[in-house]
Short mmCIF file of C-alpha atoms in Angstrom, two decimals:
data_model
loop_
_atom_site.label_atom_id
_atom_site.label_comp_id
_atom_site.label_asym_id
_atom_site.label_seq_id
_atom_site.Cartn_x
_atom_site.Cartn_y
_atom_site.Cartn_z
CA MET A 1 9.43 1.84 -15.27
CA SER A 2 11.10 5.29 -15.41
CA LEU A 3 9.38 8.53 -14.62
CA THR A 4 7.91 10.31 -17.53
CA ASP A 5 7.42 14.07 -17.81
CA LYS A 6 3.80 13.59 -16.70
CA ASP A 7 4.95 11.67 -13.64
CA LYS A 8 7.45 14.34 -12.64
CA ALA A 9 4.96 17.07 -12.94
CA ALA A 10 2.47 14.97 -10.83
CA VAL A 11 5.03 14.38 -8.12
CA ARG A 12 6.07 18.11 -8.14
CA ALA A 13 2.45 19.21 -7.86
CA MET A 14 1.71 16.58 -5.12
CA TRP A 15 4.79 17.67 -3.19
CA GLY A 16 3.68 21.37 -3.66
CA LYS A 17 0.52 20.42 -1.83
CA ILE A 18 2.02 18.21 1.08
CA SER A 19 5.49 19.65 1.76
CA LYS A 20 4.15 22.03 4.47
CA SER A 21 2.98 18.94 6.38
CA ALA A 22 6.20 17.02 5.71
CA ASP A 23 7.29 16.64 9.35
CA ALA A 24 3.71 15.40 10.39
CA ILE A 25 3.65 12.92 7.38
CA GLY A 26 7.17 11.61 8.31
CA ALA A 27 6.31 11.16 11.95
CA ASP A 28 2.97 9.44 11.12
CA ALA A 29 4.51 7.26 8.35
CA LEU A 30 7.35 6.08 10.48
CA GLY A 31 5.33 5.65 13.65
CA ARG A 32 2.79 3.47 11.86
CA MET A 33 5.59 1.44 10.21
CA LEU A 34 6.88 0.38 13.51
CA VAL A 35 3.40 -0.72 14.51
CA VAL A 36 2.25 -2.26 11.32
CA TYR A 37 5.53 -3.97 10.42
CA PRO A 38 7.04 -4.76 13.96
CA GLN A 39 10.18 -6.36 12.36
CA THR A 40 11.33 -2.79 11.36
CA LYS A 41 11.79 -1.96 15.08
CA THR A 42 14.92 -4.15 14.79
CA TYR A 43 16.76 -1.13 13.28
CA PHE A 44 15.95 1.19 16.27
CA SER A 45 16.88 -0.76 19.26
CA HIS A 46 18.99 2.26 20.33
CA TRP A 47 15.92 4.47 20.65
CA SER A 48 14.50 4.90 24.16
CA ASP A 49 10.89 5.30 22.93
CA LEU A 50 9.46 3.55 19.75
CA SER A 51 5.92 4.66 20.24
CA PRO A 52 4.19 6.88 17.64
CA ASN A 53 4.68 10.57 18.44
CA SER A 54 7.73 9.94 20.66
CA ALA A 55 10.71 12.43 20.26
CA PRO A 56 12.95 9.95 18.40
CA VAL A 57 10.11 8.95 15.99
CA LYS A 58 9.16 12.53 15.27
CA ASN A 59 12.74 13.56 14.94
CA HIS A 60 13.59 10.75 12.55
CA GLY A 61 10.30 11.13 10.47
CA LYS A 62 11.61 14.74 9.73
CA ASN A 63 14.91 13.34 8.50
CA VAL A 64 13.14 10.80 6.28
CA MET A 65 11.09 13.51 4.70
CA SER A 66 14.04 15.78 4.12
CA GLY A 67 15.41 12.86 2.08
CA VAL A 68 12.24 12.73 0.20
CA ALA A 69 12.40 16.60 -0.47
CA LEU A 70 15.88 16.13 -1.71
CA ALA A 71 14.69 13.42 -4.12
CA VAL A 72 11.88 15.53 -5.57
CA SER A 73 14.51 18.20 -6.12
CA LYS A 74 16.70 15.76 -7.99
CA ILE A 75 14.01 13.98 -9.70
CA ASP A 76 15.69 14.29 -13.04
CA ASP A 77 18.56 12.05 -11.79
CA LEU A 78 17.71 10.21 -8.63
CA THR A 79 20.83 7.95 -8.82
CA SER A 80 23.44 10.82 -8.56
CA GLY A 81 21.15 13.01 -6.48
CA LEU A 82 20.92 10.45 -3.68
CA MET A 83 24.36 9.05 -4.00
CA ALA A 84 25.45 10.23 -0.67
CA LEU A 85 22.33 8.82 1.17
CA SER A 86 22.71 5.55 -0.73
CA GLU A 87 26.45 5.37 0.65
CA GLN A 88 25.19 5.98 4.11
CA HIS A 89 22.41 3.29 3.85
CA ALA A 90 24.70 0.84 2.12
CA PHE A 91 27.84 1.13 4.29
CA GLN A 92 26.75 2.48 7.72
CA LEU A 93 23.02 1.82 8.20
CA ARG A 94 22.77 -1.32 6.17
CA VAL A 95 18.97 -1.34 6.04
CA ASP A 96 17.67 -4.32 4.13
CA PRO A 97 16.30 -2.57 0.98
CA ALA A 98 13.00 -4.56 1.27
CA ASN A 99 12.18 -2.14 3.96
CA PHE A 100 12.19 0.85 1.51
CA LYS A 101 9.14 -0.53 -0.08
CA ILE A 102 7.41 -0.92 3.32
CA LEU A 103 8.25 2.81 4.41
CA SER A 104 7.17 3.96 1.05
CA HIS A 105 3.77 2.18 1.43
CA CYS A 106 3.28 3.80 4.82
CA ILE A 107 4.12 7.29 3.40
CA LEU A 108 1.45 6.72 0.83
CA VAL A 109 -1.10 5.56 3.30
CA VAL A 110 -0.57 8.69 5.32
CA ILE A 111 -0.72 10.98 2.17
CA ALA A 112 -4.01 9.27 1.26
CA SER A 113 -5.41 9.68 4.79
CA MET A 114 -4.43 13.36 5.05
CA PHE A 115 -5.07 14.48 1.40
CA PRO A 116 -7.81 12.10 0.16
CA LYS A 117 -9.13 14.52 -2.57
CA ASP A 118 -5.59 15.30 -3.94
CA PHE A 119 -4.32 11.67 -3.86
CA THR A 120 -6.29 10.61 -6.97
CA PRO A 121 -5.36 7.30 -8.93
CA GLU A 122 -3.31 9.45 -11.24
CA ALA A 123 -1.40 11.02 -8.51
CA HIS A 124 -1.02 7.64 -6.81
CA VAL A 125 0.60 5.87 -9.83
CA SER A 126 3.18 8.81 -10.14
CA MET A 127 4.01 8.91 -6.50
CA ASP A 128 4.30 5.19 -6.44
CA LYS A 129 6.69 5.20 -9.42
CA PHE A 130 8.50 7.93 -7.76
CA PHE A 131 9.14 6.02 -4.52
CA CYS A 132 10.15 2.98 -6.42
CA GLY A 133 12.75 5.16 -8.21
CA LEU A 134 13.87 6.64 -4.93
CA SER A 135 14.19 3.25 -3.29
CA LEU A 136 16.22 2.00 -6.20
CA ALA A 137 18.62 5.05 -6.17
CA LEU A 138 18.93 4.47 -2.31
CA ALA A 139 19.91 0.85 -2.95
CA GLU A 140 22.38 1.79 -5.73
CA LYS A 141 25.63 1.51 -3.56
CA TYR A 142 24.72 -1.80 -1.66
CA ARG A 143 26.53 -4.17 -4.08
CA MET B 1 -5.39 -21.27 12.60
CA VAL B 2 -5.08 -17.41 12.80
CA GLU B 3 -5.42 -15.71 16.14
CA TRP B 4 -7.41 -12.60 16.29
CA THR B 5 -7.41 -10.21 19.18
CA ASP B 6 -10.68 -8.63 20.19
CA PHE B 7 -9.33 -5.29 18.97
CA GLU B 8 -8.59 -6.88 15.46
CA ARG B 9 -12.13 -8.49 15.32
CA ALA B 10 -13.73 -5.34 16.41
CA THR B 11 -11.87 -3.16 14.05
CA ILE B 12 -12.53 -5.40 10.90
CA GLN B 13 -16.22 -5.69 11.73
CA ASP B 14 -16.37 -1.84 12.37
CA ILE B 15 -14.51 -0.99 8.98
CA PHE B 16 -16.67 -3.25 6.91
CA SER B 17 -19.89 -2.53 8.53
CA LYS B 18 -19.59 1.22 7.82
CA MET B 19 -18.18 0.63 4.29
CA ASP B 20 -20.41 1.45 1.18
CA TYR B 21 -19.24 -1.58 -1.07
CA GLU B 22 -20.47 0.19 -4.16
CA VAL B 23 -18.10 3.09 -3.58
CA VAL B 24 -15.11 1.32 -2.16
CA GLY B 25 -15.10 -1.76 -4.40
CA PRO B 26 -14.99 0.28 -7.68
CA ALA B 27 -12.61 2.84 -6.28
CA ALA B 28 -10.14 -0.02 -5.14
CA LEU B 29 -10.35 -2.02 -8.39
CA SER B 30 -10.07 1.04 -10.62
CA ARG B 31 -7.22 2.48 -8.63
CA CYS B 32 -5.42 -0.98 -8.99
CA LEU B 33 -5.90 -1.10 -12.76
CA ILE B 34 -4.47 2.65 -12.93
CA VAL B 35 -1.66 2.19 -10.52
CA TYR B 36 -0.67 -1.17 -11.66
CA PRO B 37 -1.57 -1.30 -15.29
CA TRP B 38 -0.32 -4.81 -16.07
CA THR B 39 -3.33 -6.06 -13.83
CA GLN B 40 -5.49 -5.09 -16.92
CA ARG B 41 -4.40 -8.29 -18.49
CA TYR B 42 -7.27 -10.08 -16.62
CA PHE B 43 -9.87 -7.82 -17.79
CA GLY B 44 -9.70 -7.93 -21.71
CA SER B 45 -13.51 -8.36 -22.03
CA PHE B 46 -14.45 -5.30 -19.87
CA GLY B 47 -14.19 -2.80 -22.73
CA ASN B 48 -12.52 0.67 -22.59
CA LEU B 49 -9.59 0.66 -19.96
CA TYR B 50 -7.60 3.05 -22.10
CA ASN B 51 -6.93 5.77 -19.69
CA ALA B 52 -7.68 6.57 -15.99
CA ALA B 53 -10.86 8.38 -16.85
CA ALA B 54 -12.18 5.48 -18.90
CA ILE B 55 -11.23 3.01 -16.17
CA MET B 56 -13.05 5.02 -13.42
CA GLY B 57 -16.00 5.31 -15.66
CA ASN B 58 -16.20 1.73 -16.82
CA PRO B 59 -19.37 -0.03 -15.61
CA ASN B 60 -17.85 -3.48 -15.77
CA VAL B 61 -15.10 -2.37 -13.48
CA ALA B 62 -17.51 -0.87 -11.11
CA LYS B 63 -19.74 -3.97 -11.06
CA HIS B 64 -16.73 -6.13 -10.54
CA GLY B 65 -15.26 -4.02 -7.77
CA THR B 66 -18.51 -4.45 -5.81
CA ILE B 67 -18.38 -8.23 -6.28
CA ILE B 68 -14.82 -8.29 -4.99
CA LEU B 69 -16.11 -6.44 -1.77
CA HIS B 70 -18.82 -8.94 -1.24
CA GLY B 71 -16.28 -11.61 -1.57
CA LEU B 72 -14.28 -9.90 1.21
CA GLU B 73 -17.27 -9.78 3.27
CA ARG B 74 -17.31 -13.65 3.42
CA GLY B 75 -14.12 -13.41 5.13
CA VAL B 76 -15.31 -10.74 7.55
CA LYS B 77 -18.27 -12.87 8.43
CA ASN B 78 -15.97 -16.03 9.08
CA MET B 79 -12.77 -14.81 10.38
CA ASP B 80 -11.95 -18.00 12.08
CA ASN B 81 -12.59 -20.18 8.97
CA MET B 82 -11.07 -18.08 6.05
CA LYS B 83 -9.01 -20.89 4.42
CA GLU B 84 -12.07 -22.97 4.10
CA VAL B 85 -14.33 -20.02 3.02
CA TYR B 86 -11.87 -18.96 0.21
CA ALA B 87 -10.86 -22.62 -0.97
CA GLU B 88 -13.39 -22.57 -3.77
CA LEU B 89 -12.37 -19.04 -4.97
CA SER B 90 -8.82 -19.94 -4.79
CA VAL B 91 -9.29 -22.91 -7.15
CA LEU B 92 -11.29 -20.62 -9.35
CA HIS B 93 -8.60 -17.83 -9.63
CA SER B 94 -5.92 -20.49 -10.19
CA GLU B 95 -7.59 -23.00 -12.58
CA LYS B 96 -10.06 -20.80 -14.51
CA LEU B 97 -9.01 -17.24 -14.27
CA HIS B 98 -5.19 -17.96 -14.14
CA VAL B 99 -4.60 -14.98 -11.97
CA ASP B 100 -0.90 -14.49 -10.75
CA PRO B 101 -1.45 -14.43 -6.92
CA ASP B 102 1.10 -11.54 -6.63
CA ASN B 103 -1.81 -9.54 -7.94
CA PHE B 104 -3.80 -10.12 -4.86
CA LYS B 105 -1.44 -8.10 -2.76
CA LEU B 106 -1.58 -5.18 -5.23
CA LEU B 107 -5.22 -5.04 -5.00
CA SER B 108 -5.08 -5.31 -1.23
CA ASP B 109 -2.61 -2.28 -1.11
CA CYS B 110 -4.99 -0.31 -3.18
CA LEU B 111 -7.92 -1.23 -0.96
CA THR B 112 -5.83 -0.19 1.98
CA ILE B 113 -5.14 3.26 0.39
CA VAL B 114 -8.95 3.76 -0.33
CA VAL B 115 -9.94 2.87 3.27
CA ALA B 116 -7.17 5.27 4.52
CA ALA B 117 -8.59 8.01 2.41
CA GLN B 118 -12.09 7.27 3.68
CA LEU B 119 -11.23 7.02 7.41
CA GLY B 120 -8.52 9.88 7.52
CA LYS B 121 -7.25 10.30 11.18
CA ALA B 122 -9.25 7.23 12.24
CA PHE B 123 -7.01 5.04 10.24
CA THR B 124 -4.32 4.83 12.90
CA GLY B 125 -1.29 2.59 12.91
CA GLU B 126 -3.16 -0.12 15.03
CA VAL B 127 -6.20 -0.03 12.75
CA GLN B 128 -3.90 -0.28 9.65
CA ALA B 129 -2.09 -3.16 11.31
CA ALA B 130 -5.42 -5.05 11.83
CA PHE B 131 -6.76 -4.27 8.27
CA GLN B 132 -3.49 -5.41 6.70
CA LYS B 133 -3.46 -8.51 8.91
CA PHE B 134 -7.05 -9.39 7.63
CA MET B 135 -6.13 -8.67 4.12
CA ALA B 136 -2.88 -10.76 4.37
CA VAL B 137 -5.02 -13.74 5.57
CA VAL B 138 -7.51 -13.21 2.60
CA VAL B 139 -4.45 -13.10 0.24
CA SER B 140 -2.94 -16.14 1.63
CA SER B 141 -6.24 -18.11 1.53
CA LEU B 142 -6.73 -17.11 -2.00
CA GLY B 143 -3.32 -18.41 -2.90
CA ARG B 144 -3.57 -21.60 -1.15
CA GLN B 145 -5.04 -23.78 -3.71
CA TYR B 146 -2.60 -22.84 -6.43
CA HIS B 147 -0.30 -25.72 -7.65
#
């Protein structure tokens, strides 16, 4: 299910609309992931505060969204574009790749809630495919 | 049996009582058919599903979306009994409609997105957790009679 030119255009267009709010989207998505999928908290036992809008959550939400921004800029070759991040996730963070789908879903929910008119079904399918591709590229170096 | 907190019960009742089934149902089903096009396999008799515009304008899709929401309402009205409430529908989806139960989750995700778009800021993490828990029980009940 690779990204067509139409998908890439849709993703770039969507990113154009939402990138100014990237930090807020990241913080909201991460915060709600920890609430909706409590098993994800196991990766953050070293944080003092796991509540939505806490400093570590906001900060990390920002990091996640810069990864997304990178992926948008490397959308023509996600595998090589995200190679370094994949190595980090595979060898250091060792996050189970099943969680990529969970966080992707939360990001899409936040985008839908913040940009209901722009997140049409056509935009949704391209963004969903994009996050699938991103997740696959992130899991590339795992084994 | 599923244990529901007061917050979860109140949240589910609140969301569905304020919902326009004839808007949300068609929106969720058409989104599912667009975002996960393989789900169209179950709707061969529905006519033109050729592109997003056709799907969103298709009266059969709209009608069926509304039917699905009324089906969900049965669970909303019987949250302590959902296995029993959906037993017959589960048999129907398995024996007669031959729907792969993985599809229930896909539709559920689309419905979550539609509700998020409607509620905006009010769709907090806690509300999402309650809604997804309710939908997970529906999905599980619908898959229960498959063999």
